[in-house]
Amino acid sequence: MSICIILLLCLVSLTASAVGWADGDTRDLIVDNRVHTVTVAPPDDPYFPPVMVLDSDQRLEVKFDVLDYDVEYLRYSVYHCDALWRPTATLVESEWVDGFNYGDIDEWEQNEATFTSFYTYRFMLPNDDFKITRSGNYVVVVYEQDDPGHVLLQRRFSVCENIVNVVCEVTTSTDVDYNDEHQQLSYDITYRPGVVSDAYNDLTSVITQNNRDASAVVVKSPTMVAPGKVTYEHRSELIFSATNEYRRFEIVNSHGMNMGVERWQYFEPFYHVTLNRDEPRRYTQYLYDKTQMGHFTIRNAEYSWDEADCASDYVWTHFTLDTGGPVTGGNVILDGELTRGLPASSRVMHYDASTGCYEVQLLLKQGAYNYQYAFVPDGTTVPRYDLIDGNKYQTTNEYLVKVYYRPSGERYDRFVGFGIIHSGI
């Protein structure tokens, strides 16, 4: 009997791993349209990147809502990836997880006093029953217990050995302009003797601006190598468009004033909020506005912070961008954590010829949000932020430098260190 149970559990794990991986797609995805408000972050620092240190007391909280009247019985599994988020084919699951590669999600709360019926689910990585044993990039996949083929979502996170130090610097005095449209990054990697054997060939850095994976930069060759120190500076790939500050709005109070909101309405079964009409900022003067680096915060003005997850309602939120005419050669999209993992069709704005505006609506939970408009040219998937809102050198951006180490003979990319720096602060 015990052998049969073990075989069944292995089959469940293998079935889950097959879903969403046949084509190597490891992006953040919301597969089930009932899933909303997905976050992966340290529980005490919700704006921190989804990174934790191996064999430490650090944890990441995975949290999401499922809009339904009944509770779901869900499981999760995690899968190892290389530095470029490709599935690691040279490792088997038992090499990155201690035990079986699945865990049951047994913590949830039901909504309270909201028009929308939903459950909020959460779990920690790692936990007492689920140990991650190797560093690297991971994708966590959430699926139904009784139907592993029914995946609800998948989300990226990383586990770091933290055996090298990464010290970053960002400046607006770049190799292409001075205090104009760009920001230039440089960084040093330092380590104890013997930690890195061949810094010229074995290190890979991946840099993101504001956690935008689609425009991540990969750096292989250092500028200079000295004993215990590797330097990367004056490199063209480390020059970034400065972009512009995130826009923001709040939908925290259905009975009062809210930042950036024109009006609230209720059409059964949902609230509808129309935001103030936006205009392009490409040719306007830079204006600082306190930012959440593209993130959102769930909040309800009528309830405490502890009650916000279950007492905040869902609201159809209507965005309008007045371009005065159609923008040709690609699509205008809505961008930020509020659209992370959504199908492309949900992010694309639609042009209304009668108003000369682009429009899109999203079902969002009450809270405070950051967002941006971007343009995706035909034939590419990488958004451009300058065509609508311009590049302002003063912009506050978050740069994350992740360093991977793969010496000769190693079978996977070890994530050995990271550094974070903010421009304009």
Coordinates of C-alpha atoms in Angstrom, one line a residue:
M1 CA 0.0 0.0 0.0
S2 CA 2.8 2.5 0.9
I3 CA 4.5 1.9 -2.5
C4 CA 1.2 2.7 -4.3
I5 CA 0.8 5.9 -2.3
I6 CA 4.4 7.0 -3.1
L7 CA 3.8 6.3 -6.8
L8 CA 0.6 8.2 -6.8
L9 CA 2.2 11.2 -5.1
C10 CA 5.1 11.1 -7.7
L11 CA 2.5 11.0 -10.5
V12 CA 0.7 14.1 -9.1
S13 CA 4.0 16.0 -8.9
L14 CA 5.0 15.0 -12.5
T15 CA 1.6 15.9 -13.8
A16 CA 1.8 19.4 -12.3
S17 CA 5.3 19.9 -13.6
A18 CA 4.2 19.1 -17.1
V19 CA 1.6 21.8 -17.2
G20 CA 2.8 25.1 -18.6
W21 CA 6.3 23.8 -19.1
A22 CA 6.2 22.0 -22.4
D23 CA 7.0 25.2 -24.2
G24 CA 9.4 26.4 -21.6
D25 CA 7.2 29.3 -20.6
T26 CA 8.3 30.4 -17.2
R27 CA 6.9 33.9 -17.1
D28 CA 4.6 35.2 -14.4
L29 CA 1.2 34.0 -15.5
I30 CA -2.4 34.2 -14.3
V31 CA -3.9 31.2 -16.0
D32 CA -7.3 31.1 -14.3
N33 CA -9.3 34.3 -14.8
R34 CA -10.8 34.0 -11.3
V35 CA -7.3 34.7 -9.8
H36 CA -6.5 38.3 -8.8
T37 CA -4.2 40.4 -6.7
V38 CA -1.1 38.1 -6.8
T39 CA 1.9 39.1 -4.7
V40 CA 5.2 37.4 -3.8
A41 CA 7.3 39.3 -1.3
P42 CA 8.8 39.2 2.2
P43 CA 5.9 39.5 4.6
D44 CA 7.5 42.5 6.3
D45 CA 8.6 44.3 3.2
P46 CA 5.9 44.1 0.4
Y47 CA 7.9 46.3 -2.1
F48 CA 11.1 44.2 -1.9
P49 CA 11.9 42.1 -4.9
P50 CA 10.9 38.4 -4.6
V51 CA 14.4 37.3 -3.4
M52 CA 15.4 35.5 -0.2
V53 CA 18.7 34.0 1.1
L54 CA 19.2 30.3 1.2
D55 CA 19.3 28.6 4.6
S56 CA 18.3 31.7 6.4
D57 CA 15.2 32.7 8.4
Q58 CA 14.0 34.8 5.5
R59 CA 10.7 33.9 3.9
L60 CA 8.6 34.9 0.9
E61 CA 4.8 35.2 1.3
V62 CA 2.8 34.1 -1.8
K63 CA -0.7 35.6 -1.6
F64 CA -3.6 35.7 -4.1
D65 CA -7.4 35.9 -4.3
V66 CA -9.7 33.5 -6.1
L67 CA -13.1 35.0 -6.9
D68 CA -15.6 32.3 -6.1
Y69 CA -18.3 31.3 -3.6
D70 CA -16.6 28.1 -2.5
V71 CA -13.1 27.4 -1.1
E72 CA -10.6 25.7 -3.4
Y73 CA -8.3 23.0 -2.3
L74 CA -5.0 24.0 -3.8
R75 CA -1.4 22.8 -4.0
Y76 CA 1.9 24.4 -5.2
S77 CA 5.2 23.1 -6.7
V78 CA 8.4 24.9 -7.5
Y79 CA 10.7 24.5 -10.5
H80 CA 14.3 25.5 -10.9
C81 CA 15.5 27.7 -13.8
D82 CA 18.8 29.1 -15.0
A83 CA 19.9 32.7 -15.0
L84 CA 17.8 33.5 -18.0
W85 CA 14.6 31.8 -16.6
R86 CA 14.9 28.7 -18.8
P87 CA 13.9 25.4 -17.0
T88 CA 17.0 23.7 -15.6
A89 CA 17.2 20.4 -17.5
T90 CA 20.3 19.1 -15.8
L91 CA 18.7 18.8 -12.3
V92 CA 15.9 16.6 -11.0
E93 CA 13.3 17.8 -8.5
S94 CA 14.9 15.9 -5.6
E95 CA 18.0 18.0 -6.1
W96 CA 16.3 21.3 -5.3
V97 CA 13.6 20.3 -2.9
D98 CA 14.0 18.2 0.3
G99 CA 11.2 15.6 -0.1
F100 CA 8.2 15.7 -2.5
N101 CA 7.9 18.7 -4.7
Y102 CA 4.4 19.9 -3.6
G103 CA 2.8 21.5 -0.7
D104 CA -0.9 22.0 0.3
I105 CA -2.2 25.6 0.7
D106 CA -4.1 25.3 4.0
E107 CA -4.4 29.0 4.9
W108 CA -7.2 31.0 3.5
E109 CA -9.8 33.7 4.6
Q110 CA -13.2 34.4 3.2
N111 CA -14.3 37.9 2.2
E112 CA -16.2 40.0 4.7
A113 CA -18.9 42.7 4.0
T114 CA -18.0 42.9 0.2
F115 CA -20.2 42.6 -2.8
T116 CA -17.7 40.3 -4.5
S117 CA -17.3 36.8 -3.1
F118 CA -13.7 35.7 -2.9
Y119 CA -11.1 33.8 -0.8
T120 CA -7.6 35.1 0.0
Y121 CA -5.0 32.3 0.0
R122 CA -1.5 32.6 1.4
F123 CA 1.6 30.4 2.1
M124 CA 5.2 30.9 2.9
L125 CA 8.3 29.7 1.0
P126 CA 10.1 27.9 2.5
N127 CA 8.2 26.4 5.4
D128 CA 8.4 23.5 7.9
D129 CA 7.1 21.0 5.3
F130 CA 8.8 22.4 2.2
K131 CA 12.5 23.0 2.0
I132 CA 14.4 24.5 -0.9
T133 CA 18.0 23.2 -1.0
R134 CA 19.7 25.0 -3.9
S135 CA 20.1 28.6 -4.9
G136 CA 18.9 29.9 -8.3
N137 CA 15.7 31.1 -10.0
Y138 CA 12.4 29.4 -9.3
V139 CA 8.9 29.4 -10.6
V140 CA 6.1 28.5 -8.1
V141 CA 3.0 26.9 -9.8
V142 CA -0.3 26.8 -8.0
Y143 CA -2.9 24.2 -9.1
E144 CA -5.9 22.2 -7.9
Q145 CA -5.3 19.3 -5.6
D146 CA -7.7 17.0 -7.3
D147 CA -6.8 18.2 -10.8
P148 CA -3.1 19.0 -11.2
G149 CA -3.7 19.8 -14.8
H150 CA -5.7 22.9 -13.7
V151 CA -3.1 25.5 -13.1
L152 CA -4.3 28.8 -11.5
L153 CA -1.1 30.8 -11.6
Q154 CA 2.7 30.8 -11.7
R155 CA 5.1 33.4 -10.3
R156 CA 8.9 33.9 -10.3
F157 CA 11.1 34.2 -7.3
S158 CA 14.9 33.7 -6.5
V159 CA 16.9 32.1 -3.7
C160 CA 20.4 33.5 -3.2
E161 CA 23.5 32.0 -1.5
N162 CA 24.7 35.5 -0.7
I163 CA 28.4 34.6 -0.9
V164 CA 29.5 37.7 -2.9
N165 CA 28.8 41.4 -2.3
V166 CA 27.4 43.6 -5.0
V167 CA 27.9 47.4 -4.6
C168 CA 26.0 49.5 -7.2
E169 CA 26.2 53.1 -8.3
V170 CA 23.8 55.0 -10.6
T171 CA 24.4 58.3 -12.2
T172 CA 22.7 60.7 -14.7
S173 CA 26.1 61.7 -16.1
T174 CA 26.2 58.9 -18.7
D175 CA 28.4 58.0 -21.7
V176 CA 25.6 59.3 -24.1
D177 CA 24.3 62.4 -22.4
Y178 CA 24.5 64.5 -19.2
N179 CA 21.4 65.1 -17.1
D180 CA 19.1 64.4 -20.0
E181 CA 17.3 61.1 -20.8
H182 CA 19.4 58.3 -19.4
Q183 CA 20.8 56.8 -16.2
Q184 CA 24.0 54.7 -16.1
L185 CA 24.7 51.9 -13.8
S186 CA 28.0 50.6 -12.6
Y187 CA 28.8 47.9 -9.9
D188 CA 31.5 45.9 -8.2
I189 CA 31.4 42.3 -7.1
T190 CA 33.6 41.5 -4.2
Y191 CA 34.3 38.1 -2.6
R192 CA 36.7 36.1 -0.4
P193 CA 39.6 34.3 -2.0
G194 CA 38.6 31.0 -3.6
V195 CA 34.9 31.8 -4.0
V196 CA 35.1 32.5 -7.7
S197 CA 37.6 30.7 -9.8
D198 CA 37.3 32.4 -13.2
A199 CA 35.5 35.7 -13.1
Y200 CA 35.9 36.4 -16.8
N201 CA 34.0 33.3 -17.9
D202 CA 31.9 32.0 -14.9
L203 CA 29.9 35.0 -13.8
T204 CA 26.7 36.3 -15.3
S205 CA 24.8 39.4 -14.2
V206 CA 21.1 40.1 -14.9
I207 CA 19.9 43.6 -14.3
T208 CA 16.3 44.8 -14.2
Q209 CA 14.8 48.3 -13.9
N210 CA 11.7 48.4 -11.7
N211 CA 11.4 44.6 -11.8
R212 CA 10.6 44.6 -15.6
D213 CA 11.7 41.2 -16.7
A214 CA 10.8 41.9 -20.4
S215 CA 13.7 44.4 -20.6
A216 CA 16.2 42.7 -18.4
V217 CA 19.9 43.2 -19.4
V218 CA 22.4 40.3 -19.3
V219 CA 26.1 41.1 -18.8
K220 CA 28.8 38.5 -19.2
S221 CA 32.2 40.1 -19.5
P222 CA 33.6 42.4 -16.7
T223 CA 35.4 45.6 -17.4
M224 CA 38.2 44.8 -14.9
V225 CA 39.2 41.9 -12.7
A226 CA 41.4 42.2 -9.6
P227 CA 42.0 39.7 -6.7
G228 CA 38.6 39.4 -5.0
K229 CA 37.0 42.1 -7.0
V230 CA 35.2 42.4 -10.4
T231 CA 34.2 45.7 -11.9
Y232 CA 31.5 46.6 -14.4
E233 CA 31.5 50.2 -15.6
H234 CA 31.2 52.3 -18.8
R235 CA 29.3 49.7 -20.6
S236 CA 26.6 50.5 -23.2
E237 CA 24.3 47.8 -21.9
L238 CA 24.3 49.5 -18.5
I239 CA 22.8 52.7 -19.9
F240 CA 19.1 52.8 -19.2
S241 CA 16.3 55.0 -20.5
A242 CA 15.4 57.1 -17.4
T243 CA 11.6 56.8 -18.1
N244 CA 9.3 58.9 -15.9
E245 CA 7.7 58.6 -12.5
Y246 CA 4.8 56.2 -12.1
R247 CA 1.3 57.6 -12.0
R248 CA -0.8 56.7 -9.0
F249 CA -4.4 56.6 -7.8
E250 CA -6.3 55.3 -4.7
I251 CA -9.6 53.4 -4.6
V252 CA -9.7 53.1 -0.8
N253 CA -13.0 54.8 0.1
S254 CA -16.3 54.1 -1.7
H255 CA -18.0 56.8 0.2
G256 CA -15.5 59.6 0.0
M257 CA -12.7 61.3 -1.9
N258 CA -10.0 59.2 -3.6
M259 CA -6.8 60.4 -5.3
G260 CA -7.1 60.4 -9.1
V261 CA -10.7 59.3 -9.2
E262 CA -13.4 61.1 -11.1
R263 CA -16.4 59.1 -9.9
W264 CA -17.6 55.9 -8.2
Q265 CA -20.7 54.0 -9.3
Y266 CA -22.3 50.7 -8.5
F267 CA -23.7 48.5 -11.2
E268 CA -24.6 45.1 -9.8
P269 CA -22.6 43.0 -8.9
F270 CA -19.5 45.4 -9.0
Y271 CA -18.4 48.9 -8.1
H272 CA -17.1 50.9 -11.1
V273 CA -14.6 53.6 -10.8
T274 CA -13.7 56.1 -13.5
L275 CA -10.2 57.6 -13.1
N276 CA -9.3 61.1 -14.1
R277 CA -8.3 61.3 -17.8
D278 CA -4.6 61.1 -18.3
E279 CA -2.5 62.8 -20.9
P280 CA 1.0 62.0 -22.3
R281 CA 3.9 63.6 -20.3
R282 CA 6.6 63.3 -22.9
Y283 CA 6.9 67.1 -23.5
T284 CA 6.0 68.2 -20.0
Q285 CA 8.3 69.2 -17.2
Y286 CA 9.5 66.6 -14.8
L287 CA 7.3 66.4 -11.6
Y288 CA 8.4 64.3 -8.6
D289 CA 5.7 62.1 -7.1
K290 CA 6.2 59.7 -4.3
T291 CA 6.4 56.2 -5.8
Q292 CA 5.8 52.6 -4.8
M293 CA 8.1 51.5 -7.7
G294 CA 5.2 50.2 -9.6
H295 CA 3.6 48.2 -6.8
F296 CA 0.2 48.3 -5.2
T297 CA -1.0 48.2 -1.6
I298 CA -4.3 46.7 -0.6
R299 CA -6.1 49.1 1.7
N300 CA -9.6 50.1 2.7
A301 CA -10.1 53.4 4.5
E302 CA -13.1 52.0 6.5
Y303 CA -11.1 49.1 7.9
S304 CA -7.8 48.4 9.7
W305 CA -4.7 47.2 7.9
D306 CA -5.2 43.7 9.4
E307 CA -8.8 43.6 7.9
A308 CA -7.9 45.0 4.5
D309 CA -7.3 41.7 2.7
C310 CA -10.8 40.4 3.3
A311 CA -12.8 43.6 3.7
S312 CA -11.6 45.3 0.5
D313 CA -14.0 45.0 -2.4
Y314 CA -13.3 44.5 -6.1
V315 CA -13.8 47.4 -8.4
W316 CA -13.9 47.7 -12.2
T317 CA -11.4 50.5 -12.7
H318 CA -11.6 52.5 -16.0
F319 CA -8.4 54.1 -17.4
T320 CA -8.4 56.7 -20.1
L321 CA -5.4 58.1 -22.0
D322 CA -6.0 61.2 -24.2
T323 CA -3.6 61.0 -27.1
G324 CA -5.6 63.2 -29.4
G325 CA -5.4 60.5 -32.1
P326 CA -4.4 57.0 -32.8
V327 CA -0.8 55.9 -32.2
T328 CA 0.3 53.7 -35.1
G329 CA 2.9 50.9 -35.4
G330 CA 2.1 49.0 -32.2
N331 CA -0.1 48.9 -29.1
V332 CA -0.5 51.2 -26.1
I333 CA -0.6 49.1 -22.9
L334 CA -1.2 49.6 -19.2
D335 CA 1.8 48.6 -17.2
G336 CA 2.8 48.0 -13.5
E337 CA 2.4 45.3 -10.9
L338 CA -1.4 45.7 -11.4
T339 CA -1.1 43.9 -14.8
R340 CA 1.7 41.5 -13.9
G341 CA 0.9 38.0 -15.2
L342 CA -2.3 39.0 -17.0
P343 CA -2.8 37.9 -20.6
A344 CA -1.6 40.5 -23.2
S345 CA -5.2 41.2 -24.3
S346 CA -6.0 42.4 -20.8
R347 CA -3.2 45.0 -20.8
V348 CA -3.8 46.4 -24.3
M349 CA -5.7 49.7 -24.5
H350 CA -8.4 50.2 -27.2
Y351 CA -8.7 53.4 -29.1
D352 CA -12.0 55.2 -29.2
A353 CA -12.2 57.3 -32.4
S354 CA -15.1 59.3 -31.0
T355 CA -13.1 60.6 -28.0
G356 CA -9.5 60.4 -29.4
C357 CA -8.6 58.4 -26.3
Y358 CA -7.3 55.0 -25.4
E359 CA -9.3 53.0 -22.8
V360 CA -9.0 49.9 -20.8
Q361 CA -10.6 48.5 -17.6
L362 CA -9.3 46.2 -15.0
L363 CA -10.9 44.4 -12.0
L364 CA -8.9 45.7 -9.1
K365 CA -9.1 45.3 -5.3
Q366 CA -9.4 48.4 -3.2
G367 CA -6.1 49.9 -2.5
A368 CA -3.3 52.4 -3.6
Y369 CA -1.8 51.7 -7.1
N370 CA 1.1 52.7 -9.3
Y371 CA 0.8 52.4 -13.1
Q372 CA 2.4 53.6 -16.3
Y373 CA 1.4 53.7 -20.0
A374 CA 3.8 52.2 -22.5
F375 CA 4.0 51.5 -26.2
V376 CA 4.9 48.0 -27.6
P377 CA 6.1 48.3 -31.2
D378 CA 4.8 45.7 -33.7
G379 CA 7.1 42.7 -33.9
T380 CA 8.5 43.0 -30.3
T381 CA 7.3 42.3 -26.8
V382 CA 9.5 44.9 -25.0
P383 CA 7.6 48.0 -23.9
R384 CA 8.9 51.5 -24.6
Y385 CA 8.0 54.0 -21.9
D386 CA 9.5 57.1 -23.5
L387 CA 7.1 57.5 -26.4
I388 CA 4.2 58.4 -24.1
D389 CA 5.7 59.8 -20.9
G390 CA 9.3 60.6 -22.1
N391 CA 12.6 60.1 -20.3
K392 CA 13.3 62.4 -17.3
Y393 CA 16.8 62.0 -15.8
Q394 CA 15.5 62.8 -12.3
T395 CA 13.2 59.8 -12.2
T396 CA 13.3 57.4 -9.2
N397 CA 14.0 53.9 -10.6
E398 CA 14.9 50.7 -8.7
Y399 CA 17.8 48.7 -10.2
L400 CA 18.3 45.1 -9.2
V401 CA 21.6 43.4 -10.1
K402 CA 21.6 39.6 -9.7
V403 CA 24.9 37.7 -10.0
Y404 CA 25.0 34.0 -11.1
Y405 CA 28.0 31.7 -10.9
R406 CA 28.5 28.6 -13.1
P407 CA 32.1 27.3 -13.0
S408 CA 33.2 24.6 -15.4
G409 CA 31.5 21.3 -14.6
E410 CA 28.7 22.8 -12.6
R411 CA 25.2 21.7 -13.7
Y412 CA 23.2 24.8 -12.8
D413 CA 23.4 28.5 -12.4
R414 CA 24.1 29.3 -8.7
F415 CA 22.6 32.7 -7.6
V416 CA 25.4 34.0 -5.4
G417 CA 24.7 37.6 -4.7
F418 CA 22.6 40.7 -5.5
G419 CA 22.5 44.5 -5.1
I420 CA 19.7 47.0 -5.1
I421 CA 20.0 50.8 -5.8
H422 CA 17.5 53.6 -6.4
S423 CA 18.2 56.5 -8.7
G424 CA 17.0 60.0 -7.8
I425 CA 17.0 59.4 -4.0

